[in-house]
Coordinates of C-alpha atoms in Angstrom, one line a residue:
M202 CA 0.2 -0.1 0.1
P203 CA 1.4 3.6 -0.9
A204 CA 2.8 5.5 1.9
D205 CA -0.5 8.1 2.3
G206 CA -2.5 4.5 3.0
T207 CA -5.0 4.9 -0.5
A208 CA -4.9 2.0 -1.8
G209 CA -2.7 1.7 -5.9
Q210 CA -4.1 3.7 -8.4
G211 CA -4.4 0.8 -11.6
P212 CA -4.7 2.1 -15.6
P213 CA -8.0 4.0 -16.3
C214 CA -11.0 2.2 -17.4
K215 CA -12.2 2.0 -20.5
A216 CA -15.0 4.4 -19.4
T217 CA -12.7 7.2 -18.2
R218 CA -10.2 7.0 -21.9
V219 CA -13.6 6.7 -24.0
R220 CA -15.1 10.2 -22.4
P221 CA -12.8 12.8 -23.8
F222 CA -13.1 11.1 -27.0
L223 CA -16.8 11.2 -27.0
R224 CA -16.8 14.9 -25.5
L225 CA -14.2 16.3 -28.4
S226 CA -16.1 13.8 -31.1
M227 CA -19.7 15.9 -29.5
I228 CA -17.8 19.5 -29.7
K229 CA -16.5 18.5 -33.4
H230 CA -20.3 17.6 -34.7
T231 CA -22.0 20.9 -32.8
R232 CA -19.2 22.9 -34.3
N233 CA -20.0 21.5 -38.1
L234 CA -24.4 21.9 -37.2
L235 CA -23.6 25.3 -36.1
S236 CA -21.3 25.9 -39.9
L237 CA -24.1 24.1 -41.7
V238 CA -26.3 26.7 -39.7
M239 CA -24.4 29.5 -40.5
I240 CA -24.6 28.5 -43.9
Q241 CA -27.8 28.1 -44.6
G242 CA -28.7 31.0 -42.6
S243 CA -26.9 33.4 -44.9
N244 CA -28.2 31.7 -47.9
A245 CA -31.5 32.6 -46.6
A246 CA -30.9 35.8 -45.2
L247 CA -29.8 37.4 -48.4
P248 CA -33.4 36.9 -50.4
L249 CA -35.1 38.1 -47.4
L250 CA -33.1 41.5 -46.5
V251 CA -32.1 42.4 -50.9
F252 CA -35.0 41.4 -52.8
P253 CA -38.0 43.1 -51.1
Y254 CA -35.7 46.3 -50.8
V255 CA -34.8 45.5 -54.5
L256 CA -38.1 45.3 -55.9
G257 CA -39.5 48.8 -53.7
V258 CA -36.4 50.8 -55.1
V259 CA -36.2 49.6 -59.0
G260 CA -40.3 48.9 -60.0
A261 CA -42.1 46.0 -60.6
Q262 CA -40.8 45.6 -64.3
H263 CA -37.1 46.1 -64.1
Y264 CA -37.3 43.2 -60.9
A265 CA -39.7 40.9 -62.9
D266 CA -36.1 41.0 -65.4
I267 CA -33.5 40.6 -62.6
V268 CA -35.9 37.5 -61.5
V269 CA -36.4 35.7 -64.8
T270 CA -32.8 36.3 -65.4
E271 CA -31.6 35.0 -62.4
A272 CA -34.4 31.8 -62.6
F273 CA -31.9 30.7 -66.0
S274 CA -29.1 31.0 -63.5
V275 CA -30.5 28.9 -61.0
L276 CA -31.1 26.2 -63.7
L277 CA -27.8 26.1 -65.3
I278 CA -26.3 25.9 -61.0
T279 CA -28.5 22.1 -61.3
V280 CA -26.5 21.4 -64.4
I281 CA -23.4 22.0 -62.7
L282 CA -23.4 21.2 -59.4
Y283 CA -24.7 17.0 -61.5
S284 CA -24.6 14.6 -58.5
F285 CA -21.3 15.1 -56.6
E286 CA -22.7 17.1 -53.6
I287 CA -23.8 13.7 -52.9
D288 CA -21.3 11.5 -54.5
G289 CA -18.3 14.3 -54.0
V290 CA -19.3 14.0 -50.1
A291 CA -19.6 10.0 -50.1
A292 CA -16.1 9.5 -52.5
V293 CA -13.8 11.7 -49.7
T294 CA -15.8 10.4 -46.1
G295 CA -13.3 9.1 -44.1
L296 CA -10.5 10.3 -45.7
R297 CA -8.1 12.5 -43.9
P298 CA -5.9 15.6 -46.2
E299 CA -2.5 14.5 -43.7
R300 CA -2.6 10.7 -45.4
D301 CA -5.1 10.6 -47.7
R302 CA -3.4 13.8 -49.2
A303 CA -3.1 12.7 -53.0
Q304 CA -6.3 10.5 -53.4
L305 CA -8.1 13.9 -52.4
S306 CA -5.9 15.9 -55.1
K307 CA -7.5 13.3 -58.0
I308 CA -11.2 13.2 -56.2
F309 CA -11.2 17.4 -56.1
S310 CA -9.5 17.8 -59.7
R311 CA -11.8 15.4 -61.0
I312 CA -15.1 16.7 -59.4
L313 CA -13.3 21.0 -60.9
V314 CA -12.9 19.9 -63.9
L315 CA -15.7 18.0 -65.0
R316 CA -17.9 21.0 -63.1
M317 CA -15.6 23.8 -65.0
T318 CA -16.5 21.8 -68.5
L319 CA -20.0 21.7 -67.7
F320 CA -20.1 25.4 -66.9
T321 CA -17.9 26.9 -69.9
V322 CA -20.3 24.9 -72.7
A323 CA -23.7 25.5 -71.1
A324 CA -23.1 28.8 -70.4
P325 CA -22.9 30.9 -73.2
M326 CA -24.9 28.7 -75.0
L327 CA -27.6 30.0 -71.9
V328 CA -26.9 33.6 -73.0
A329 CA -26.7 33.4 -76.5
G330 CA -30.2 31.6 -76.5
L331 CA -32.0 34.2 -74.4
S332 CA -30.3 37.2 -76.1
L333 CA -32.5 36.0 -79.1
F334 CA -35.5 34.7 -77.2
R335 CA -35.6 38.6 -74.9
P336 CA -32.3 40.7 -76.2
E337 CA -32.8 43.3 -73.7
L338 CA -31.9 40.6 -70.9
T339 CA -28.3 39.5 -72.3
H340 CA -26.3 42.1 -70.2
I341 CA -28.2 41.0 -66.7
A342 CA -27.7 37.4 -67.5
A343 CA -24.5 37.9 -68.6
W344 CA -24.0 39.0 -64.6
W345 CA -25.9 36.2 -63.1
M346 CA -23.2 33.1 -65.5
L347 CA -20.9 34.5 -62.0
I348 CA -23.2 32.6 -59.8
P349 CA -22.8 29.2 -61.4
L350 CA -19.3 29.9 -61.4
S351 CA -19.1 30.1 -58.0
Y352 CA -21.1 26.9 -57.6
A353 CA -18.6 25.4 -59.8
L354 CA -15.0 26.5 -58.3
Q355 CA -16.7 26.3 -54.0
P356 CA -15.4 22.5 -53.2
T357 CA -18.1 22.8 -50.1
W358 CA -18.7 18.8 -51.0
L359 CA -14.8 18.7 -49.9
Y360 CA -15.3 20.2 -46.7
Q361 CA -18.9 18.5 -45.4
G362 CA -17.0 15.3 -46.5
L363 CA -14.0 15.9 -44.2
Q364 CA -16.2 17.5 -41.9
A365 CA -14.9 20.7 -41.8
N366 CA -17.6 22.8 -42.7
G367 CA -15.7 26.0 -41.1
I368 CA -14.0 27.9 -43.4
P369 CA -17.0 27.4 -45.9
A370 CA -19.5 29.0 -43.4
V371 CA -17.7 31.8 -42.7
C372 CA -16.7 32.5 -46.6
T373 CA -20.5 32.1 -47.4
L374 CA -21.1 34.3 -44.6
L375 CA -19.0 37.2 -44.7
S376 CA -19.8 36.9 -49.3
R377 CA -23.4 37.0 -49.3
A378 CA -22.9 40.2 -46.0
V379 CA -21.0 42.0 -48.0
A380 CA -23.3 41.6 -51.0
V381 CA -26.4 42.9 -48.6
V382 CA -24.4 46.3 -47.5
L383 CA -23.2 46.9 -51.4
I384 CA -26.3 46.7 -52.9
L385 CA -28.4 48.5 -49.9
L386 CA -25.6 51.4 -49.9
L387 CA -25.5 51.6 -54.2
V388 CA -29.0 50.2 -55.7
K389 CA -31.1 53.7 -55.5
R390 CA -32.6 54.5 -58.3
P391 CA -34.3 52.4 -60.9
D392 CA -31.9 52.8 -63.4
D393 CA -29.4 50.9 -61.3
F394 CA -30.8 47.2 -61.2
L395 CA -28.1 45.9 -63.5
L396 CA -26.0 46.8 -60.1
V397 CA -28.1 43.9 -58.2
P398 CA -26.5 40.3 -60.8
A399 CA -23.1 42.6 -60.8
I400 CA -22.4 42.7 -57.1
M401 CA -24.0 39.0 -55.8
G402 CA -22.7 37.3 -58.8
V403 CA -19.1 39.1 -57.8
M404 CA -18.8 38.4 -54.2
Y405 CA -20.4 34.8 -54.8
A406 CA -17.0 34.3 -56.8
L407 CA -14.9 35.6 -54.3
G408 CA -15.7 33.6 -51.7
S409 CA -15.6 30.5 -54.0
V410 CA -12.0 31.5 -54.4
A411 CA -11.4 32.2 -51.1
M412 CA -12.9 28.0 -50.2
L413 CA -10.8 27.1 -53.4
A414 CA -7.8 29.1 -52.3
F415 CA -7.8 27.4 -48.6
A416 CA -8.7 23.8 -49.8
M417 CA -4.9 24.3 -51.2
A418 CA -3.0 25.8 -48.8
G419 CA -4.8 24.7 -46.0
L420 CA -5.4 21.4 -46.4
G421 CA -2.8 20.7 -49.7
I422 CA -4.8 19.6 -52.4
R423 CA -3.0 19.6 -55.6
P424 CA -4.0 19.4 -59.2
T425 CA -3.8 16.4 -61.1
R426 CA -4.7 15.3 -64.2
V427 CA -7.6 14.6 -65.4
R428 CA -8.1 11.8 -68.4
W429 CA -11.2 12.5 -70.3
G430 CA -12.0 8.6 -69.4
E431 CA -12.7 9.6 -66.2
L432 CA -15.2 12.4 -66.9
M433 CA -17.8 10.2 -68.6
Q434 CA -17.2 7.8 -65.8
M435 CA -18.3 10.5 -63.6
I436 CA -21.2 11.2 -65.7
R437 CA -22.6 8.0 -66.0
A438 CA -22.4 6.7 -62.4
G439 CA -23.9 10.2 -61.0
K440 CA -27.1 10.5 -64.3
E441 CA -29.6 9.0 -61.7
I442 CA -29.2 11.8 -59.4
F443 CA -28.6 14.0 -61.3
L444 CA -31.9 13.7 -63.0
G445 CA -33.5 13.7 -59.6
N446 CA -32.0 17.0 -59.5
V447 CA -33.2 18.4 -62.7
G448 CA -36.7 17.1 -61.8
V449 CA -36.6 19.0 -58.3
A450 CA -35.9 21.9 -60.0
L451 CA -38.0 21.7 -63.4
Y452 CA -41.0 21.9 -60.1
R453 CA -39.6 24.0 -57.7
D454 CA -37.3 26.5 -59.9
S455 CA -38.7 26.7 -63.2
N456 CA -42.7 28.7 -62.6
V457 CA -40.5 32.4 -62.3
L458 CA -39.1 31.2 -66.5
L459 CA -42.8 29.0 -67.5
L460 CA -44.4 32.6 -66.4
G461 CA -42.2 34.8 -68.7
F462 CA -42.4 32.5 -71.6
L463 CA -46.6 32.3 -71.1
G464 CA -46.2 36.5 -71.6
L465 CA -46.5 37.6 -67.7
H466 CA -44.1 40.9 -67.3
G467 CA -43.7 43.2 -64.5
A468 CA -46.2 43.1 -61.2
P469 CA -47.6 39.8 -61.6
I470 CA -44.0 38.5 -62.0
A471 CA -42.6 40.2 -59.3
A472 CA -44.7 39.6 -56.8
Y473 CA -44.7 35.7 -57.8
S474 CA -40.9 35.9 -57.8
L475 CA -41.0 37.8 -53.8
A476 CA -43.4 34.9 -52.2
E477 CA -41.0 32.1 -53.7
K478 CA -37.6 33.9 -53.0
T479 CA -39.3 33.8 -49.0
T480 CA -40.7 30.8 -49.1
K481 CA -37.6 29.0 -50.1
A482 CA -36.0 31.2 -47.3
V483 CA -38.3 29.6 -44.8
Q484 CA -37.0 25.9 -46.2
A485 CA -33.8 27.2 -46.3
V486 CA -34.7 28.2 -42.0
I487 CA -35.5 24.8 -41.4
R488 CA -32.8 22.3 -43.6
P489 CA -30.9 22.0 -40.4
L490 CA -33.6 20.9 -38.4
N491 CA -34.5 18.3 -41.4
Q492 CA -31.0 16.9 -41.2
L493 CA -30.9 17.1 -37.0
F494 CA -33.9 14.2 -37.7
F495 CA -31.9 12.5 -40.7
P496 CA -29.7 10.1 -39.1
K497 CA -32.7 8.9 -37.0
A498 CA -34.7 8.8 -39.9
V499 CA -32.0 5.9 -41.6
L500 CA -31.7 4.3 -37.8
V501 CA -36.0 3.8 -38.5
T502 CA -35.2 2.4 -42.2
Q503 CA -32.7 0.3 -40.9
A504 CA -34.4 -1.8 -39.3
A505 CA -36.8 -2.9 -41.9
N506 CA -36.4 -4.8 -45.1
S507 CA -38.6 -2.3 -47.5
P508 CA -41.2 0.5 -47.0
N509 CA -44.7 -0.3 -45.4
R510 CA -47.1 1.0 -42.7
D511 CA -45.3 0.1 -39.7
V512 CA -41.8 2.4 -41.4
F513 CA -44.6 4.9 -42.3
V514 CA -45.9 5.3 -38.9
R515 CA -42.4 5.9 -37.2
L516 CA -40.7 8.4 -39.8
L517 CA -44.4 9.9 -39.4
R518 CA -43.7 10.3 -35.6
L519 CA -40.4 12.2 -36.7
T520 CA -41.9 15.0 -38.8
W521 CA -44.5 16.0 -36.5
P522 CA -42.0 18.3 -34.8
Q523 CA -40.8 19.2 -37.6
L524 CA -44.2 20.0 -39.1
G525 CA -44.9 22.7 -36.0
A526 CA -41.5 23.8 -35.9
L527 CA -42.6 25.0 -39.9
V528 CA -45.6 26.3 -39.1
T529 CA -44.5 28.7 -36.4
I530 CA -42.3 29.9 -38.6
W531 CA -45.0 31.0 -41.6
L532 CA -47.5 32.5 -38.2
A533 CA -44.3 34.6 -36.8
L534 CA -43.9 35.6 -40.6
M535 CA -47.3 36.3 -41.1
A536 CA -48.1 38.5 -38.4
A537 CA -44.4 40.1 -38.6
V538 CA -45.3 41.7 -42.6
P539 CA -47.9 43.9 -41.7
I540 CA -45.7 45.5 -39.2
L541 CA -43.2 45.9 -41.0
R542 CA -45.6 47.2 -43.6
Q543 CA -45.3 49.9 -41.7
H544 CA -42.3 50.4 -39.7
V545 CA -39.5 49.8 -42.6
P546 CA -40.0 52.1 -45.9
A547 CA -39.0 50.0 -48.3
I548 CA -41.2 47.3 -47.4
G549 CA -44.5 49.9 -47.1
Q550 CA -43.8 50.9 -51.1
I551 CA -44.0 47.4 -52.5
Q552 CA -47.1 47.7 -53.9
E553 CA -47.3 44.3 -55.0
L554 CA -47.0 43.3 -51.2
D555 CA -51.0 42.0 -50.7
Q556 CA -50.0 39.6 -53.8
V557 CA -47.0 38.4 -52.1
M558 CA -49.0 37.6 -48.9
L559 CA -51.2 36.0 -51.0
F560 CA -49.1 33.3 -52.6
M561 CA -47.6 33.1 -50.3
S562 CA -50.3 31.4 -47.8
L563 CA -50.4 28.8 -51.1
M564 CA -47.4 27.9 -51.0
A565 CA -46.7 27.2 -47.7
L566 CA -48.6 24.1 -47.4
G567 CA -46.5 23.0 -50.6
T568 CA -43.2 23.5 -47.6
L569 CA -45.0 21.1 -45.1
F570 CA -45.0 18.5 -47.8
G571 CA -41.1 19.4 -48.9
V572 CA -40.5 18.2 -45.4
C573 CA -42.7 15.1 -45.6
N574 CA -40.8 14.0 -49.4
F575 CA -37.7 14.8 -47.0
M576 CA -38.5 12.0 -44.7
F577 CA -40.4 9.7 -46.1
G578 CA -38.4 10.1 -50.0
S579 CA -34.9 11.8 -49.1
A580 CA -34.5 9.8 -45.7
G581 CA -36.9 7.0 -46.2
L582 CA -37.4 5.5 -50.2
N583 CA -33.2 6.1 -50.2
T584 CA -31.9 4.3 -47.8
L585 CA -34.6 1.4 -48.2
G586 CA -33.0 0.7 -51.7
Q587 CA -36.0 2.6 -53.6
K588 CA -34.0 5.4 -55.3
R589 CA -35.6 4.4 -58.7
A590 CA -38.9 4.6 -57.1
L591 CA -38.0 8.0 -55.2
L592 CA -36.5 9.1 -58.8
G593 CA -40.1 8.4 -60.7
G594 CA -42.2 10.0 -57.9
I595 CA -39.3 13.4 -58.4
L596 CA -39.5 13.1 -62.2
F597 CA -44.2 12.4 -62.4
A598 CA -44.0 15.4 -59.6
A599 CA -41.7 17.6 -62.5
V600 CA -44.1 17.4 -65.4
V601 CA -47.3 17.2 -63.5
S602 CA -45.5 21.1 -62.6
V603 CA -44.8 22.3 -65.6
I604 CA -48.2 21.3 -67.1
A605 CA -50.3 22.5 -64.0
T606 CA -47.9 25.8 -64.2
A607 CA -48.8 26.0 -67.9
T608 CA -52.3 25.9 -67.8
L609 CA -53.5 27.5 -64.5
G610 CA -51.1 30.1 -65.3
G611 CA -52.9 30.9 -68.9
V612 CA -55.6 31.0 -67.3
Y613 CA -55.2 32.6 -64.1
G614 CA -52.1 34.4 -64.2
A615 CA -49.3 34.1 -61.1
I616 CA -51.7 32.4 -58.7
G617 CA -51.3 29.7 -60.8
A618 CA -47.9 29.1 -60.9
A619 CA -48.6 29.4 -56.9
I620 CA -50.9 26.3 -56.6
S621 CA -49.1 24.5 -59.2
F622 CA -45.9 24.8 -56.4
T623 CA -48.1 23.3 -53.9
L624 CA -49.2 20.3 -56.1
S625 CA -46.7 19.4 -57.1
E626 CA -45.3 18.8 -53.8
G627 CA -48.3 17.0 -52.6
V628 CA -48.3 14.9 -55.9
L629 CA -45.1 13.9 -54.6
F630 CA -45.4 13.3 -51.6
A631 CA -48.8 11.2 -52.4
T632 CA -46.4 8.9 -54.7
I633 CA -44.1 8.3 -51.9
A634 CA -46.8 7.4 -49.6
R635 CA -48.3 5.4 -52.0
K636 CA -45.2 3.1 -51.7
Y637 CA -44.7 2.7 -48.5
Y638 CA -48.8 1.9 -48.1
R639 CA -48.2 -0.5 -51.5
G640 CA -45.3 -2.1 -49.9
E641 CA -47.9 -3.1 -46.9
R642 CA -50.7 -4.4 -49.2
L643 CA -47.6 -7.1 -51.1
V644 CA -46.2 -8.0 -47.5
N645 CA -49.6 -8.7 -46.5
V646 CA -50.4 -11.2 -49.3
A647 CA -47.0 -12.9 -48.8
S648 CA -47.7 -13.9 -45.4

């Protein structure tokens, strides 16, 4: 026995050694979650802070031109991202820069080269096509092309896979914040409308260049030679995810374009666009909560072999809290708008605000369906091995959306597009839910 009379101390037990590791792991996950919230919050705040102000300053006609050309850039982003926001993250998950630098560099170079190739081919074609359709929009469209370029350059997938989201969070926050400040300071007259895509495009691009620079300087990533055959293999491997992204873009991001093709200009497009941007901002705010429940949904589906009613009910229990939070956000927003209208001049001078409120109330229901589609579709069917079924549902919803917007928009104008937004989300949810209940019937027959 030691001189102090205490019993001899053995080696620390396993639980004692594990606790610091768990604490460090929890801190790391919390930091990454906060970084993701910062990224989503920055992307959500920009339209809420900028576009109501821009509409009030430049007027409905210039604003409509801005958002129609922006819609083209959003569709181009879908092409440029391809499947790498999922495939890229999966490819680098588990790798470490200090030991896997060569492999990371190879993956990084392949994705960067393919994205830049897609941008180089698609962007000039898009601007040229738009100049034939509406020549007066050529300069606006050219500035908006900086946004897809920024997405081609930024390696957010790399940081997510390495669970090091701090750098993209800081770059995103700073670039968006500076863009907001510059627009509020410099856009003072209707003739300043061209500054909006110019400022946003330049700041987005600078933020992406900063992410790229840190990946090379801080993580030691180096460009490597890429063969054409490797690019073609990547295109083939990601085609299903890409087609799903195209379907989502068609039913979520194409309504402004379709209204423009239907001949609507000025106030109707301005009102619908502002409602759509606000709706997407609300969806961005709720997305970290979706991501928080995602692992729990995966655990539910991993215990099942196929979609069935029991899995549906268990996923529904995880979905209710998210729906409750989303309803709370919408009620708070709807209550805040009349107050902001009285006290914020930039919002008070928006003549189309009543229309915007009407469209938002119609589209709010679509966001509820959207949460369900994420939980039962992206988190549910995907992990149950039903990717093709989910892809079929997304493409079907996209077709329904385009037809509904063209039909209802042609008859009722912009309110038809708002109805179509919610209808397409509802159709997708019905398609997904049918898979669970159809699976239940098949199980009963087999037993």
